[in-house]
Amino acid sequence: MTILATKFTPEVLLSAPRRGPAIPNPSGKLALYTVSQYSFETHSKKTAIKLLDISSGHSTELFDNAAYGEPTWITKHHFIFVDNTSDEYAVSKLMLADALRPGSHPHVLESFKCSISNLKAKYVGNGDIALAFTAPTTASGDMHDALNEKKPLSTARVYSSLFVRHWDSYVSKQTDAVFYGAVQKNEKSGKYELQGSGFVNALAGTKLECPVPSFGGASDFDIGKRGLVFLSKDPSINPAMWTKTDVYFVPLETFTEEEPPKPQMVKTGELQGYSASPTFSRDGNKLAFTRMRHNQYESDKTRLMLIPNIRDLSNVQEFYKTEDGKGGWDLRPDSIAWSKDDTELYVTAEEKGRNLLFKLPSSPLEAKELPQPLTHEGFVTSFQSLSSGDGRLLVTSTSLTENSLYSILDPGSSEDKVLLSSASKEGRRLGLSRSQFQEFWFKGAGDYQSHALVMTPSDFDPKKKYPLAFLIHGGPQGAWGDSWSTRWNPAIFAEQGYVAVMPNPTGSTGYGQQYVDDIALDWGGRPYNDLVNCFEHIAEHMPFVDTNNAVALGASYGGYMINWIQGHPLGRKFKALVCHDGIFNTLADWSTEELFFVMHDMGGTPWENRELFGKWDPSAFVSEWATPQLVIHSELDYRLPISEGLAAFNALQTRGVPSKFLMFPDENHWVLKPENSLVWHKEVLGWINKYTGLDTAGLSSGVEDLSIR
């Protein structure tokens, strides 16, 4: 279904097709991707696997089945995928299909009694194609049997260590592990068959777990010609209090070994924090990954690391290493890929509201100059080499006006990337235009400049005045970027008639590590004053913005800041506020799950540093709360429990401040389900439009029947 919108509304945002990254085949001529789309007419979601012809940009639908996902190439035209159609015999199946035969019946390679995910495949020689995926396991290391699992008579759970719960679920006895195997083509039958005794748990007999909960995925492990690498939290430490995550190597010759060698840990000296993105070179002999230094700081600077010879794990080298430990490149490398001849690395990193792609020599000894940016705008979300013989990259990216772009980029050329496919025709199908995007710099609270992004209405006239939607990001170590979102999309506010301003105050990523670090111990200090300065800059330098008719909205740390603003002078500048999942009482934040975050940003535990917890406590300033406020919270939010939202609403109601409480019993820190998200958008827009005088037709009125009283 093609979306063509005359106005970008919540319904358009949530029902627009959502494409996954484009994954090229070994020849670089075809690419697989998934696309899903929700219909508010049928109240159902469709999911398809599609094939993209890279030379023409034409797409063909291969399968239209919501249970099919994770298509992964194994040859030039064969691919595997996961079928999550559950029946009495299996919970999920590993399927094989031919991309040159659209709609043909796929072949079952293996069936499983649990859900598998994070498929990977690699040709390792001698006709063998190595496969790997992750699956839940029992304490003995066997794959979990969800079909025959005994149901307990009691719902009680007893814990004697952390975590008790993580993100949106209570921790169970099952842990995830990486399983490996191999397939080979039977020359007589022409079919691909699983070799050996089946899939083997590479982590069996250890206390290791991969992916790392709760957001780990396929980037937490990799397979190459020499074996398998994966990430795991250090099992000897408390995972709620420390971030230490190590890289492990499992040497494999054929990927059919029934007894996997014991995982070997990669030691990185003083770097004891999170590890990420382990990526084998094309020849399988080298490994690149990232590592943080601090073992209690999730937003520490990532260092790019190299193991020149995977058989010698004692030789670990750091790119741009300096004597003071800060590193010579002041950005945070993330995703990694190798060039076709393994002489260069390509990495992504945030910079000034963008997520750019960079290149650098693949040896720290040769990396004398800082990485060279290959892109300059937008947000790169995925990239892969087209083929082993083609040095170009297939890049997936987004922007504030485009939800999915596929482009071809030649790292050896100075020319810009070539557009292959735009899901929204560069925003036009959604009623959006690149001309709506602006940005500015303003004086921060100290001797530095801060950055803000801007979205204006599609019918913007600089001679008119527009109300202000002041959007505060979460994290707090995060940033607004030139990227697409289906949760907090600035264009939604712009198309209601606002000028949406998205400041990146102290603590934001992409502006150097010191700027990130400076929010610690100062949550309501410099970041708040940066926001005050931003508001004043808008009033002085943006005549088309009516700062006397302004609203402020924020989620997570942004929600905390809304509660903080409510008790301080900036709060009186706004007609209305919206707090989504925000902290009300900093002392109560000890009920979160990842305690290392609180301990780092607040300088210890509440009993060790009660003064600082109290200093930045929004609840201490409730006597000043006066601006109408919408409070949103969800029952499954274990990062910031719903009691924080209820306490804020209780305070507003007790003080007689006009207020509203919106809750979702089946959502976590994020509101993800389309029908719930539509209610979220209508309530939020209805609330702020009510106080700024903009049209509320079809917004809050559409959900009035949900009101309890």
XYZ file of C-alpha atoms in Angstrom:
709
model
C 0.000 0.000 0.000
C 1.372 3.415 -1.013
C 0.928 6.273 1.428
C 0.413 9.727 -0.083
C -0.395 12.297 2.573
C -1.424 15.918 2.211
C -0.737 16.455 5.927
C 1.582 14.568 8.218
C -0.646 13.352 11.062
C -0.145 10.706 13.763
C -2.137 8.256 11.646
C 0.169 8.852 8.674
C 3.288 8.484 10.853
C 2.152 5.215 12.400
C 0.719 3.629 9.238
C 3.639 4.507 6.942
C 5.629 1.456 5.771
C 8.647 0.681 7.954
C 11.601 -0.789 6.101
C 14.483 -2.671 7.624
C 18.064 -2.262 6.409
C 18.925 -3.434 2.904
C 21.276 -6.444 2.966
C 23.207 -7.125 -0.282
C 23.827 -10.624 -1.599
C 27.394 -11.942 -2.224
C 27.364 -10.674 -5.838
C 26.221 -7.188 -4.854
C 23.408 -7.244 -7.402
C 20.428 -7.956 -5.134
C 19.414 -6.960 -1.615
C 16.889 -8.302 0.872
C 14.859 -6.190 3.247
C 11.712 -6.432 5.340
C 8.837 -3.991 5.385
C 5.954 -3.818 7.851
C 2.842 -1.662 7.799
C 0.012 -1.180 10.265
C -3.542 -0.472 9.126
C -5.919 1.483 11.357
C -8.742 0.294 9.115
C -8.198 -3.417 9.717
C -6.291 -2.937 13.011
C -3.658 -5.371 11.846
C -0.039 -5.391 10.672
C 1.360 -6.807 7.446
C 4.979 -7.873 7.098
C 6.774 -8.799 3.882
C 10.219 -9.893 2.758
C 11.234 -8.027 -0.396
C 13.978 -8.256 -2.973
C 15.666 -5.118 -4.302
C 17.372 -5.074 -7.691
C 20.335 -2.787 -7.005
C 20.886 -1.799 -10.633
C 17.300 -0.644 -11.235
C 15.990 0.095 -7.742
C 12.963 -2.105 -8.457
C 11.532 -4.214 -5.608
C 9.750 -7.572 -5.741
C 7.753 -9.089 -2.907
C 8.992 -12.578 -2.039
C 6.800 -13.402 0.959
C 3.855 -11.707 2.641
C 3.736 -13.386 6.032
C 3.868 -11.650 9.419
C 5.629 -14.686 10.928
C 8.596 -14.471 8.528
C 11.640 -12.402 9.444
C 15.419 -11.942 9.492
C 16.210 -12.828 5.853
C 19.927 -13.662 5.559
C 21.854 -14.527 2.399
C 23.834 -17.778 2.183
C 24.536 -17.754 -1.593
C 23.986 -15.378 -4.505
C 20.282 -16.216 -4.611
C 19.508 -18.501 -1.649
C 18.681 -17.097 1.757
C 17.556 -18.328 5.157
C 14.969 -16.758 7.430
C 13.054 -17.431 10.649
C 9.462 -18.621 10.560
C 7.808 -17.874 13.905
C 4.617 -19.754 13.077
C 4.082 -21.779 16.232
C 2.361 -25.155 16.154
C 2.264 -28.327 18.267
C 5.664 -29.396 16.936
C 7.700 -26.180 16.836
C 7.837 -22.605 18.092
C 10.085 -21.428 15.264
C 11.704 -22.850 12.136
C 14.827 -22.080 10.160
C 13.754 -21.798 6.529
C 15.602 -21.785 3.190
C 14.273 -19.956 0.124
C 15.307 -19.014 -3.409
C 15.147 -15.271 -4.096
C 14.814 -15.906 -7.825
C 11.534 -17.780 -7.265
C 9.121 -15.301 -5.617
C 6.260 -16.997 -3.793
C 7.807 -20.457 -4.014
C 7.421 -22.715 -1.020
C 10.428 -22.399 1.333
C 12.281 -25.442 2.630
C 12.528 -26.241 6.365
C 16.167 -26.642 7.436
C 15.431 -27.190 11.123
C 12.613 -26.834 13.645
C 12.970 -25.576 17.216
C 10.901 -25.772 20.386
C 11.772 -22.176 21.286
C 12.178 -18.854 19.502
C 15.441 -18.285 17.668
C 16.711 -14.905 16.492
C 19.716 -12.898 15.279
C 20.593 -15.045 12.264
C 24.067 -14.834 10.734
C 25.730 -16.755 7.906
C 29.250 -16.845 6.452
C 30.952 -18.950 3.767
C 33.966 -20.549 5.480
C 35.363 -22.696 2.668
C 35.110 -26.300 1.453
C 31.488 -25.705 0.506
C 30.520 -25.068 4.128
C 28.325 -22.135 5.104
C 28.571 -21.380 8.829
C 25.347 -20.372 10.553
C 24.758 -18.841 13.967
C 21.796 -17.556 15.920
C 20.750 -16.951 19.510
C 18.194 -18.852 21.565
C 17.147 -19.187 25.228
C 18.792 -22.004 27.159
C 18.286 -23.908 30.383
C 20.780 -23.983 33.250
C 22.303 -27.130 31.709
C 22.954 -25.327 28.415
C 20.244 -27.100 26.423
C 17.967 -25.130 24.161
C 14.818 -24.173 26.052
C 11.797 -26.389 25.345
C 8.870 -23.989 25.413
C 6.438 -26.599 24.079
C 6.846 -29.018 26.968
C 7.661 -26.583 29.736
C 5.840 -27.403 32.960
C 3.564 -24.671 34.206
C 4.189 -23.915 37.903
C 1.261 -24.106 40.298
C 2.319 -20.823 41.914
C 3.198 -17.492 40.297
C 5.675 -16.654 43.077
C 9.314 -15.896 42.231
C 12.189 -15.765 44.693
C 15.396 -13.837 43.996
C 18.659 -13.806 45.914
C 20.658 -11.662 43.474
C 20.170 -8.907 40.885
C 18.632 -8.435 38.403
C 15.103 -9.019 39.675
C 13.645 -7.372 36.633
C 15.203 -5.713 33.591
C 13.684 -3.144 31.227
C 10.132 -4.550 30.958
C 10.186 -8.097 32.331
C 11.096 -10.056 35.424
C 14.270 -12.072 34.946
C 13.689 -15.810 34.444
C 15.930 -18.843 34.771
C 16.565 -18.948 31.040
C 19.552 -17.143 29.550
C 20.409 -16.617 25.891
C 23.317 -18.249 24.097
C 24.852 -18.344 20.620
C 24.364 -21.589 18.678
C 26.431 -22.527 15.628
C 26.168 -25.034 12.826
C 26.868 -25.429 9.121
C 24.995 -26.226 5.933
C 26.328 -27.626 2.676
C 24.772 -28.273 -0.699
C 24.099 -31.922 -1.488
C 25.311 -32.213 -5.076
C 23.038 -35.190 -5.785
C 19.761 -33.700 -4.552
C 20.705 -30.059 -5.086
C 19.405 -29.219 -1.617
C 21.213 -27.510 1.250
C 21.477 -29.755 4.286
C 22.479 -29.255 7.887
C 25.849 -30.866 8.611
C 26.954 -32.804 11.679
C 24.688 -33.380 14.661
C 22.878 -30.068 14.475
C 23.287 -26.731 16.195
C 25.667 -26.478 19.162
C 25.644 -24.067 22.107
C 28.962 -22.187 21.932
C 28.525 -21.042 25.546
C 27.748 -24.471 27.015
C 29.370 -25.161 30.366
C 29.926 -21.473 31.128
C 27.947 -18.811 32.965
C 28.207 -16.496 29.987
C 25.215 -14.959 28.221
C 24.860 -13.498 24.744
C 23.286 -11.263 23.548
C 23.821 -8.915 26.502
C 20.420 -8.043 28.019
C 18.354 -6.098 27.449
C 19.123 -4.556 24.050
C 21.807 -6.868 22.698
C 21.256 -8.421 19.295
C 23.073 -9.680 16.221
C 25.821 -7.069 16.656
C 26.840 -8.819 19.913
C 28.502 -11.686 18.027
C 30.121 -12.481 14.701
C 31.298 -15.522 12.766
C 34.357 -15.850 10.553
C 36.639 -18.419 8.983
C 38.523 -18.936 12.251
C 35.548 -19.251 14.588
C 33.066 -17.239 16.560
C 33.314 -14.120 18.763
C 30.694 -12.868 21.179
C 30.069 -10.433 24.023
C 29.035 -11.297 27.560
C 28.733 -9.489 30.856
C 31.363 -10.631 33.335
C 29.482 -13.366 35.281
C 31.577 -12.791 38.397
C 30.208 -9.290 39.040
C 26.809 -7.838 39.889
C 25.254 -6.921 36.498
C 23.047 -4.251 38.066
C 26.040 -2.391 39.497
C 28.721 -2.804 36.821
C 28.895 -2.521 33.035
C 31.964 -4.721 32.443
C 31.318 -6.634 29.226
C 34.039 -8.723 27.603
C 34.792 -10.123 24.152
C 35.226 -13.911 23.907
C 36.634 -16.006 21.069
C 35.659 -19.611 20.289
C 38.052 -21.153 17.716
C 36.211 -23.394 15.240
C 37.480 -25.251 12.195
C 34.290 -26.556 10.581
C 31.380 -25.187 12.674
C 30.271 -28.797 13.107
C 32.294 -29.404 16.297
C 30.011 -31.196 18.758
C 32.087 -30.055 21.756
C 32.960 -26.364 21.410
C 36.340 -25.189 22.731
C 36.190 -23.127 25.901
C 35.604 -19.423 25.125
C 38.791 -17.357 25.426
C 38.405 -13.882 26.954
C 40.042 -10.882 25.298
C 41.873 -8.804 27.911
C 42.010 -5.036 27.388
C 43.987 -3.729 30.364
C 42.520 -0.593 31.911
C 39.520 -0.651 29.577
C 36.945 -2.390 31.777
C 33.555 -1.079 30.601
C 31.121 -2.063 27.859
C 32.422 -3.835 24.758
C 30.492 -3.719 21.489
C 30.429 -4.517 17.765
C 32.957 -7.390 17.467
C 33.574 -7.690 13.726
C 35.830 -10.136 11.891
C 37.887 -8.997 8.914
C 36.973 -10.547 5.579
C 39.844 -13.030 5.783
C 38.798 -13.959 9.324
C 42.246 -13.306 10.795
C 41.640 -9.929 12.443
C 38.993 -8.561 14.778
C 37.796 -5.000 15.380
C 35.546 -3.998 18.270
C 34.903 -1.120 20.662
C 35.484 -0.871 24.401
C 34.791 1.651 27.161
C 37.154 2.395 30.042
C 34.757 3.037 32.946
C 33.077 -0.055 34.418
C 30.092 1.852 35.816
C 29.357 4.378 33.056
C 27.172 3.313 30.157
C 27.910 6.498 28.162
C 31.680 6.482 28.479
C 33.683 7.080 25.319
C 33.977 4.032 23.066
C 37.509 3.221 21.933
C 38.099 1.492 18.612
C 40.166 -1.662 19.156
C 42.015 -4.167 16.948
C 43.302 -7.714 17.352
C 45.713 -8.077 14.371
C 45.858 -11.866 14.696
C 42.856 -13.674 16.180
C 45.157 -16.553 17.164
C 47.056 -14.177 19.471
C 44.544 -12.574 21.831
C 47.328 -11.018 23.903
C 47.999 -8.416 21.195
C 45.150 -5.898 21.496
C 45.700 -2.443 20.001
C 43.790 0.805 20.500
C 43.239 3.354 17.740
C 44.163 6.983 18.506
C 45.468 6.097 21.956
C 46.950 8.981 23.990
C 48.936 9.068 27.211
C 46.166 10.855 29.126
C 43.720 8.075 28.208
C 41.257 10.447 26.507
C 42.065 9.338 22.975
C 42.880 11.435 19.937
C 39.472 11.128 18.241
C 36.778 12.855 20.285
C 33.831 10.946 18.839
C 32.272 7.608 19.804
C 32.679 4.890 17.110
C 29.785 2.441 16.939
C 29.087 0.085 14.003
C 32.082 -1.402 12.152
C 32.757 -2.910 8.708
C 35.922 -3.869 6.823
C 36.843 -2.833 3.283
C 36.993 -5.458 0.537
C 40.769 -5.929 1.017
C 40.767 -5.445 4.818
C 43.005 -2.360 4.571
C 40.366 0.087 5.801
C 37.680 0.221 8.459
C 34.343 1.948 8.115
C 32.647 3.096 11.326
C 29.670 5.216 12.284
C 29.781 7.942 14.920
C 27.476 10.711 16.076
C 28.580 14.251 15.282
C 26.581 17.451 15.769
C 23.118 15.962 15.338
C 24.082 13.482 12.621
C 25.216 9.860 12.586
C 27.970 9.845 10.000
C 30.004 7.154 8.285
C 33.803 7.452 8.510
C 36.782 5.587 7.073
C 40.258 5.031 8.484
C 43.220 2.657 7.983
C 42.596 -0.749 9.580
C 45.812 -0.607 11.618
C 46.348 1.772 14.559
C 49.975 2.095 13.427
C 48.814 3.546 10.101
C 45.948 5.648 11.437
C 47.911 8.885 11.726
C 45.071 11.172 10.590
C 41.607 11.346 12.138
C 38.897 9.306 10.388
C 37.566 10.845 7.190
C 33.795 11.426 7.005
C 32.133 9.746 4.040
C 28.675 11.196 4.720
C 27.702 14.658 5.916
C 23.947 14.681 6.552
C 21.257 12.430 7.973
C 21.564 9.396 10.197
C 23.288 6.233 8.946
C 21.598 3.227 10.550
C 23.229 0.350 8.634
C 25.913 -0.265 6.008
C 27.468 -3.280 4.282
C 29.996 -3.878 1.515
C 28.211 -4.646 -1.729
C 30.387 -7.703 -2.409
C 33.866 -9.094 -1.867
C 34.908 -7.741 -5.256
C 33.195 -4.355 -5.033
C 34.518 -1.654 -2.732
C 31.251 0.268 -2.641
C 28.861 0.252 0.325
C 25.106 -0.191 0.536
C 23.974 2.374 3.126
C 20.640 2.585 4.953
C 19.840 5.951 6.514
C 17.066 8.241 7.710
C 16.519 11.948 8.331
C 13.959 14.197 10.017
C 11.903 14.093 6.804
C 12.719 10.608 5.438
C 11.987 7.302 7.151
C 14.199 5.068 4.970
C 16.859 5.723 2.342
C 18.962 3.128 0.512
C 22.085 4.556 -1.134
C 25.278 3.384 -2.833
C 28.480 4.972 -1.521
C 31.971 4.666 -2.988
C 34.473 5.211 -0.140
C 37.241 5.841 -2.655
C 35.403 8.655 -4.430
C 34.761 12.245 -3.410
C 31.280 12.093 -4.926
C 28.205 11.955 -2.693
C 26.336 8.701 -2.269
C 23.914 7.732 -5.039
C 20.272 7.397 -4.015
C 18.928 3.927 -4.747
C 15.525 3.972 -3.051
C 13.546 6.366 -0.869
C 10.567 4.917 0.999
C 8.786 8.281 1.166
C 10.207 9.872 -1.988
C 12.427 12.058 0.223
C 9.480 13.012 2.400
C 7.059 14.027 -0.352
C 4.717 11.070 0.173
C 4.355 12.146 3.809
C 3.774 15.805 2.993
C 7.215 16.782 4.282
C 10.083 18.750 2.785
C 13.770 19.107 3.582
C 13.263 22.885 3.662
C 11.479 22.443 7.016
C 14.755 21.568 8.733
C 16.891 24.284 10.341
C 19.492 24.439 13.093
C 21.244 27.035 15.234
C 23.931 27.420 17.889
C 23.465 29.354 21.108
C 25.591 30.319 24.089
C 25.609 27.587 26.697
C 25.676 28.064 30.452
C 29.490 28.048 30.407
C 32.254 28.902 27.990
C 30.836 26.823 25.152
C 28.257 26.842 22.380
C 25.282 24.489 22.346
C 23.343 23.207 19.355
C 19.638 22.945 18.554
C 17.679 21.470 15.651
C 14.468 23.016 14.315
C 11.443 21.741 12.385
C 9.033 24.295 10.922
C 5.540 23.671 9.465
C 5.398 22.614 5.806
C 3.524 25.854 5.001
C 5.998 27.942 7.000
C 5.959 31.710 6.424
C 8.806 33.555 8.207
C 6.636 36.678 8.368
C 4.124 34.906 10.638
C 4.412 33.877 14.286
C 4.097 30.287 15.436
C 3.775 28.755 18.915
C 6.855 26.970 20.231
C 7.112 23.246 20.984
C 10.268 22.912 23.117
C 11.321 19.238 23.001
C 13.780 17.870 25.595
C 15.533 14.581 24.846
C 16.144 11.664 27.178
C 19.254 9.746 28.060
C 20.389 12.090 29.460
C 23.463 11.060 27.466
C 21.683 11.137 24.121
C 20.877 13.724 21.481
C 18.328 14.969 19.019
C 19.535 14.098 15.549
C 18.616 14.441 11.913
C 16.881 11.084 12.138
C 13.454 9.485 11.876
C 11.396 8.337 14.854
C 7.923 6.879 15.235
C 7.777 7.872 18.915
C 9.001 11.469 19.249
C 8.865 12.811 15.703
C 9.393 16.603 15.560
C 7.528 16.834 12.249
C 4.320 15.757 14.019
C 4.492 18.887 16.175
C 5.515 21.077 13.237
C 2.525 19.936 11.183
C 0.200 20.893 14.030
C 1.407 24.469 13.543
C 4.365 24.661 15.937
C 7.964 25.555 15.390
C 9.581 22.572 17.086
C 12.964 23.298 18.675
C 15.124 20.386 19.862
C 18.080 21.590 21.985
C 21.092 19.397 22.749
C 22.233 20.709 26.160
C 25.100 19.527 28.358
C 25.116 15.721 28.445
C 24.238 15.355 24.771
C 26.266 12.994 22.596
C 28.056 13.996 19.402
C 29.797 17.104 20.725
C 32.877 15.607 22.352
C 33.145 13.368 25.406
C 33.650 16.191 27.902
C 30.262 17.650 26.938
C 28.723 14.230 27.598
C 30.511 13.760 30.924
C 29.646 17.180 32.321
C 26.045 16.284 33.150
C 27.136 13.797 35.829
C 26.480 15.171 39.343
C 24.804 18.211 37.739
C 21.439 17.020 36.416
C 19.475 20.167 37.210
C 22.424 22.550 36.836
C 24.173 23.190 33.539
C 21.627 21.320 31.395
C 18.793 23.402 32.864
C 20.720 26.632 32.346
C 21.547 25.603 28.777
C 17.807 25.215 28.163
C 17.124 28.640 29.698
C 19.708 30.143 27.352
C 18.196 28.303 24.392
C 14.737 29.663 25.195
C 16.136 33.188 25.489
C 18.006 32.780 22.191
C 14.756 31.784 20.468
C 12.989 34.840 21.914
C 15.762 37.183 20.763
C 16.747 35.728 17.384
C 13.728 33.907 15.951
C 10.993 36.512 15.339
C 8.679 33.913 13.776
C 8.416 32.066 17.122
C 5.930 33.274 19.726
C 7.683 32.417 22.995
C 4.690 33.793 24.882
C 2.737 30.849 23.484
C 5.077 27.961 24.208
C 4.864 24.381 25.491
C 7.617 22.022 26.651
C 7.677 18.245 26.399
C 10.158 15.563 27.413
C 10.593 11.840 28.075
C 12.847 9.890 30.445
C 15.552 12.387 31.434
C 13.491 14.855 29.397
C 10.577 13.953 31.668
C 12.776 14.546 34.711
C 13.665 17.951 33.260
C 9.979 18.785 32.759
C 9.413 18.103 36.470
C 12.524 20.146 37.298
C 11.435 23.031 35.052
C 7.991 22.929 36.675
C 9.567 23.942 39.998
C 11.865 26.622 38.557
C 11.454 29.966 36.741
C 11.614 28.484 33.222
C 8.429 26.589 34.029
C 6.441 29.815 34.110
C 7.434 30.534 30.495
C 5.262 27.705 29.181
C 1.507 27.442 28.752
C 1.586 23.663 29.288
C 4.007 20.811 29.982
C 4.126 17.121 29.056
C 6.143 14.655 31.173
C 6.578 11.133 29.801
C 8.237 8.611 32.148
C 10.014 11.222 34.212
C 11.646 11.047 37.656
C 9.670 12.805 40.381
C 11.859 11.883 43.353
C 15.565 11.187 42.779
C 15.740 9.056 45.942
C 13.021 6.805 44.528
C 15.129 6.239 41.396
C 16.895 3.525 43.412
C 13.963 1.302 42.413
C 15.331 1.211 38.857
C 17.094 -1.921 37.565
C 20.445 -0.706 36.173
C 21.831 0.756 39.395
C 25.208 1.542 37.829
C 23.548 4.406 35.969
C 22.280 6.076 39.135
C 25.536 5.437 40.981
C 27.568 7.095 38.248
C 25.367 10.103 37.539
C 24.558 10.804 41.201
C 28.009 10.028 42.578
C 27.107 6.940 44.567
C 24.184 5.442 46.437
C 21.438 7.473 48.168
C 22.935 6.692 51.569
C 26.439 7.658 50.452
C 25.538 10.893 48.673
C 22.114 11.875 49.947
C 22.924 15.568 49.647
C 23.362 15.403 45.866
C 20.255 13.249 45.430
C 18.365 15.910 47.353
C 19.929 18.803 45.453
C 18.557 17.623 42.108
C 15.219 16.283 43.412
C 12.208 17.755 41.520
C 9.868 16.789 44.369
C 11.666 19.264 46.645
C 10.259 22.141 44.581
C 6.618 21.063 44.262
C 5.559 24.191 46.144
C 6.404 26.114 42.944
C 4.488 23.858 40.543
C 1.826 25.851 38.709
C 1.868 25.111 34.952
C -0.772 22.707 33.538
C 0.876 19.319 33.006
C 0.102 16.022 31.306
C 1.806 13.048 32.962
C 2.326 9.803 31.021
C 3.638 6.530 32.435
C 3.355 2.792 31.753
C 3.077 -0.241 33.997
C 5.895 -2.204 32.341
C 8.416 0.605 32.700
C 10.939 -0.902 35.097
C 13.608 1.628 34.144
C 11.484 4.357 35.783
C 8.612 2.693 37.655
C 5.101 4.039 37.273
C 5.047 5.213 40.897
C 7.102 8.210 39.707
C 4.368 9.281 37.309
C 1.663 8.687 39.904
C 3.570 10.757 42.481
C 3.915 13.660 40.045
C 0.206 13.511 39.211
C -0.665 13.311 42.908
C 1.398 16.441 43.525
C -0.263 18.342 40.678
C -3.748 17.334 41.786
C -3.048 18.145 45.442
C -1.873 21.610 44.457
C -4.857 22.182 42.200
C -2.754 22.492 39.053
C -4.695 21.510 35.902
C -3.342 18.069 35.090
C -4.037 14.771 33.395
C -2.626 11.258 33.802
C -2.285 8.864 30.855
C -1.141 5.309 31.539
C -0.627 2.154 29.503
C -0.758 -1.204 31.327
C 1.002 -3.060 28.482
C 3.831 -0.685 27.485
C 7.336 -0.165 28.828
C 9.564 2.948 28.796
C 8.399 3.419 25.218
C 4.880 3.331 23.772
C 5.289 0.986 20.807
C 1.936 -0.596 19.938
C 0.294 1.352 17.083
C -3.138 1.727 18.693
C -1.571 2.855 21.982
C 0.787 5.188 20.158
C -2.149 6.780 18.352
C -3.832 7.468 21.702
C -0.525 8.849 23.013
C -0.251 11.268 20.100
C -3.862 12.389 20.321
C -3.659 13.002 24.046
C -0.343 14.849 23.825
C -1.352 17.020 20.883
C -4.803 17.607 22.315
C -3.262 18.758 25.606
C -0.745 21.231 24.194
C -3.117 22.505 21.479
C -5.719 23.253 24.134
C -3.355 25.669 25.901
C -1.803 27.237 22.801
C -5.125 27.740 21.011
C -4.366 25.478 18.063
C -7.019 23.239 16.535
C -7.767 20.142 18.632
C -10.275 18.615 16.203
C -9.786 14.871 15.907
C -7.188 14.759 18.661
C -8.143 14.460 22.319
C -11.803 14.311 21.302
C -11.058 11.018 19.601
C -10.107 9.324 22.868
C -12.530 10.909 25.316
C -14.263 7.567 25.842
C -11.078 6.307 27.513
C -11.383 8.842 30.288
C -12.202 7.355 33.707
C -13.367 10.536 35.332
